[in-house]
GROMACS .gro file of C-alpha atoms in nm:
model
  194
    1UNK     CA    1   8.544   8.615  11.557
    2UNK     CA    2   8.182   8.724  11.548
    3UNK     CA    3   8.256   9.032  11.759
    4UNK     CA    4   8.543   9.129  11.530
    5UNK     CA    5   8.348   9.070  11.216
    6UNK     CA    6   8.060   9.277  11.345
    7UNK     CA    7   8.292   9.561  11.434
    8UNK     CA    8   8.439   9.538  11.079
    9UNK     CA    9   8.092   9.565  10.928
   10UNK     CA   10   8.008   9.864  11.149
   11UNK     CA   11   8.338  10.029  11.058
   12UNK     CA   12   8.292   9.981  10.694
   13UNK     CA   13   7.936  10.110  10.683
   14UNK     CA   14   8.049  10.423  10.879
   15UNK     CA   15   8.353  10.485  10.658
   16UNK     CA   16   8.134  10.469  10.352
   17UNK     CA   17   7.879  10.700  10.508
   18UNK     CA   18   8.151  10.941  10.600
   19UNK     CA   19   8.295  10.933  10.251
   20UNK     CA   20   7.954  10.998  10.087
   21UNK     CA   21   7.876  11.289  10.315
   22UNK     CA   22   8.222  11.448  10.273
   23UNK     CA   23   8.181  11.419   9.901
   24UNK     CA   24   7.834  11.586   9.918
   25UNK     CA   25   7.959  11.858  10.152
   26UNK     CA   26   8.247  11.929   9.909
   27UNK     CA   27   8.001  11.944   9.612
   28UNK     CA   28   7.776  12.181   9.787
   29UNK     CA   29   8.043  12.411   9.900
   30UNK     CA   30   8.268  12.424   9.598
   31UNK     CA   31   8.027  12.318   9.325
   32UNK     CA   32   8.265  12.040   9.226
   33UNK     CA   33   8.269  11.672   9.287
   34UNK     CA   34   8.605  11.611   9.445
   35UNK     CA   35   8.726  11.365   9.702
   36UNK     CA   36   9.048  11.379   9.893
   37UNK     CA   37   9.043  10.998   9.931
   38UNK     CA   38   9.100  10.970   9.550
   39UNK     CA   39   9.450  11.109   9.604
   40UNK     CA   40   9.556  10.791   9.806
   41UNK     CA   41   9.283  10.538   9.752
   42UNK     CA   42   8.981  10.435   9.563
   43UNK     CA   43   8.647  10.624   9.615
   44UNK     CA   44   8.390  10.415   9.429
   45UNK     CA   45   8.125  10.687   9.446
   46UNK     CA   46   8.345  10.971   9.336
   47UNK     CA   47   8.502  10.782   9.062
   48UNK     CA   48   8.165  10.655   8.927
   49UNK     CA   49   8.228  10.287   8.995
   50UNK     CA   50   7.893  10.262   9.166
   51UNK     CA   51   7.569  10.470   9.145
   52UNK     CA   52   7.437  10.659   9.447
   53UNK     CA   53   7.142  10.424   9.468
   54UNK     CA   54   7.354  10.115   9.480
   55UNK     CA   55   7.593  10.285   9.725
   56UNK     CA   56   7.298  10.345   9.958
   57UNK     CA   57   7.186   9.987   9.912
   58UNK     CA   58   7.536   9.859  10.010
   59UNK     CA   59   7.542  10.087  10.320
   60UNK     CA   60   7.196   9.965  10.421
   61UNK     CA   61   7.301   9.599  10.381
   62UNK     CA   62   7.622   9.661  10.576
   63UNK     CA   63   7.427   9.823  10.854
   64UNK     CA   64   7.174   9.545  10.861
   65UNK     CA   65   7.443   9.283  10.871
   66UNK     CA   66   7.625   9.472  11.143
   67UNK     CA   67   7.298   9.507  11.347
   68UNK     CA   68   7.235   9.131  11.313
   69UNK     CA   69   7.591   9.049  11.422
   70UNK     CA   70   7.543   9.293  11.718
   71UNK     CA   71   7.236   9.099  11.832
   72UNK     CA   72   7.405   8.776  11.797
   73UNK     CA   73   7.713   8.896  11.997
   74UNK     CA   74   7.480   9.011  12.281
   75UNK     CA   75   7.310   8.677  12.281
   76UNK     CA   76   7.639   8.493  12.306
   77UNK     CA   77   7.810   8.738  12.545
   78UNK     CA   78   7.568   8.964  12.730
   79UNK     CA   79   7.846   9.145  12.898
   80UNK     CA   80   7.910   9.335  12.577
   81UNK     CA   81   7.559   9.453  12.542
   82UNK     CA   82   7.639   9.816  12.642
   83UNK     CA   83   7.908   9.848  12.362
   84UNK     CA   84   7.684   9.802  12.055
   85UNK     CA   85   7.402  10.060  12.091
   86UNK     CA   86   7.642  10.324  12.223
   87UNK     CA   87   7.901  10.238  11.955
   88UNK     CA   88   7.651  10.234  11.672
   89UNK     CA   89   7.499  10.567  11.774
   90UNK     CA   90   7.840  10.739  11.816
   91UNK     CA   91   7.981  10.585  11.487
   92UNK     CA   92   7.664  10.678  11.286
   93UNK     CA   93   7.667  11.038  11.432
   94UNK     CA   94   8.046  11.088  11.352
   95UNK     CA   95   7.999  11.259  11.021
   96UNK     CA   96   7.667  11.444  11.059
   97UNK     CA   97   7.724  11.573  11.404
   98UNK     CA   98   8.072  11.521  11.534
   99UNK     CA   99   8.265  11.649  11.231
  100UNK     CA  100   8.070  11.985  11.202
  101UNK     CA  101   8.157  12.045  11.568
  102UNK     CA  102   8.517  11.952  11.519
  103UNK     CA  103   8.499  11.662  11.767
  104UNK     CA  104   8.521  11.364  11.533
  105UNK     CA  105   8.873  11.278  11.638
  106UNK     CA  106   8.758  11.268  11.995
  107UNK     CA  107   8.477  11.027  11.898
  108UNK     CA  108   8.747  10.814  11.730
  109UNK     CA  109   8.925  10.787  12.062
  110UNK     CA  110   8.602  10.677  12.229
  111UNK     CA  111   8.494  10.441  11.954
  112UNK     CA  112   8.812  10.259  11.905
  113UNK     CA  113   8.900  10.275  12.270
  114UNK     CA  114   8.645  10.210  12.542
  115UNK     CA  115   8.365  10.100  12.306
  116UNK     CA  116   8.535   9.861  12.068
  117UNK     CA  117   8.830   9.748  12.291
  118UNK     CA  118   8.618   9.754  12.608
  119UNK     CA  119   8.339   9.563  12.442
  120UNK     CA  120   8.586   9.309  12.319
  121UNK     CA  121   8.747   9.285  12.667
  122UNK     CA  122   8.386   9.226  12.805
  123UNK     CA  123   8.330   8.944  12.548
  124UNK     CA  124   8.665   8.779  12.636
  125UNK     CA  125   8.637   8.807  13.012
  126UNK     CA  126   8.268   8.825  13.084
  127UNK     CA  127   8.266   9.185  13.201
  128UNK     CA  128   8.456   9.508  13.236
  129UNK     CA  129   8.389   9.830  13.424
  130UNK     CA  130   8.390  10.160  13.231
  131UNK     CA  131   8.704  10.266  13.416
  132UNK     CA  132   8.871   9.937  13.306
  133UNK     CA  133   8.755   9.985  12.953
  134UNK     CA  134   8.917  10.327  12.934
  135UNK     CA  135   9.235  10.231  13.107
  136UNK     CA  136   9.292   9.914  12.916
  137UNK     CA  137   9.203  10.064  12.577
  138UNK     CA  138   9.412  10.386  12.619
  139UNK     CA  139   9.713  10.269  12.413
  140UNK     CA  140   9.494  10.144  12.130
  141UNK     CA  141   9.259  10.450  12.154
  142UNK     CA  142   9.543  10.698  12.149
  143UNK     CA  143   9.689  10.530  11.840
  144UNK     CA  144   9.359  10.555  11.645
  145UNK     CA  145   9.317  10.908  11.767
  146UNK     CA  146   9.668  10.999  11.636
  147UNK     CA  147   9.621  10.832  11.298
  148UNK     CA  148   9.277  11.016  11.248
  149UNK     CA  149   9.431  11.342  11.359
  150UNK     CA  150   9.728  11.290  11.131
  151UNK     CA  151   9.510  11.206  10.828
  152UNK     CA  152   9.298  11.517  10.900
  153UNK     CA  153   9.610  11.730  10.928
  154UNK     CA  154   9.712  11.588  10.587
  155UNK     CA  155   9.395  11.698  10.426
  156UNK     CA  156   9.349  12.025  10.621
  157UNK     CA  157   9.346  12.253  10.312
  158UNK     CA  158   9.088  12.026  10.137
  159UNK     CA  159   8.857  12.017  10.440
  160UNK     CA  160   8.890  12.388  10.506
  161UNK     CA  161   8.803  12.453  10.128
  162UNK     CA  162   8.513  12.218  10.154
  163UNK     CA  163   8.379  12.386  10.471
  164UNK     CA  164   8.430  12.081  10.683
  165UNK     CA  165   8.525  12.105  11.053
  166UNK     CA  166   8.789  11.882  11.196
  167UNK     CA  167   8.998  11.923  11.504
  168UNK     CA  168   9.298  12.029  11.308
  169UNK     CA  169   9.085  12.293  11.140
  170UNK     CA  170   8.976  12.434  11.482
  171UNK     CA  171   9.315  12.410  11.636
  172UNK     CA  172   9.539  12.506  11.346
  173UNK     CA  173   9.803  12.303  11.179
  174UNK     CA  174  10.097  12.328  11.435
  175UNK     CA  175   9.882  12.277  11.750
  176UNK     CA  176   9.722  11.968  11.584
  177UNK     CA  177  10.064  11.833  11.502
  178UNK     CA  178  10.173  11.871  11.870
  179UNK     CA  179   9.868  11.697  11.979
  180UNK     CA  180   9.920  11.401  11.739
  181UNK     CA  181  10.270  11.377  11.865
  182UNK     CA  182  10.148  11.379  12.224
  183UNK     CA  183   9.893  11.115  12.147
  184UNK     CA  184  10.167  10.892  11.987
  185UNK     CA  185  10.395  10.940  12.277
  186UNK     CA  186  10.102  10.893  12.521
  187UNK     CA  187  10.028  10.558  12.360
  188UNK     CA  188  10.364  10.429  12.457
  189UNK     CA  189  10.362  10.582  12.804
  190UNK     CA  190  10.011  10.420  12.853
  191UNK     CA  191  10.137  10.078  12.738
  192UNK     CA  192  10.435  10.095  12.984
  193UNK     CA  193  10.201  10.212  13.266
  194UNK     CA  194   9.964   9.920  13.217
   0.00000   0.00000   0.00000
């Protein structure tokens, strides 16, 4: 439960950071404050439900709680020690580094796959090799990759207008759709193969 809760805190903090940075990139590029997320969900910052200073405070509190949870997990299950520093670094670099290079979706595959699932496997079993982590997590990782890819195909026009780089922006709409379908099919093939 501690491992899952800690991952949820890291995920929430990273999603909030991603939303804030996308909002700022859109504002700088178009001169407007728009947020694609508002079309299908709440965006507290874009909709003015929370000030930027409070938003930063919430993100800081989430990161602090996630870091404390990470330390506690490692104390209780040392076999997962490798997953937290790598996962935190990769997750926090998703928006500022991976998205401009159009590799954010690939990081999603790694984060939701070998790092989160593999780390969880290490907690449950007392250890896992990197090869095992990749193999066992492939169905889950391919699903997360496909969902992220699909979401970014959905908002392709908005991300292109905002000057953001995603894998669909780099590949084009149709090749990205084919890749998403391949990932979804690969998820099932990997499950059967395991």
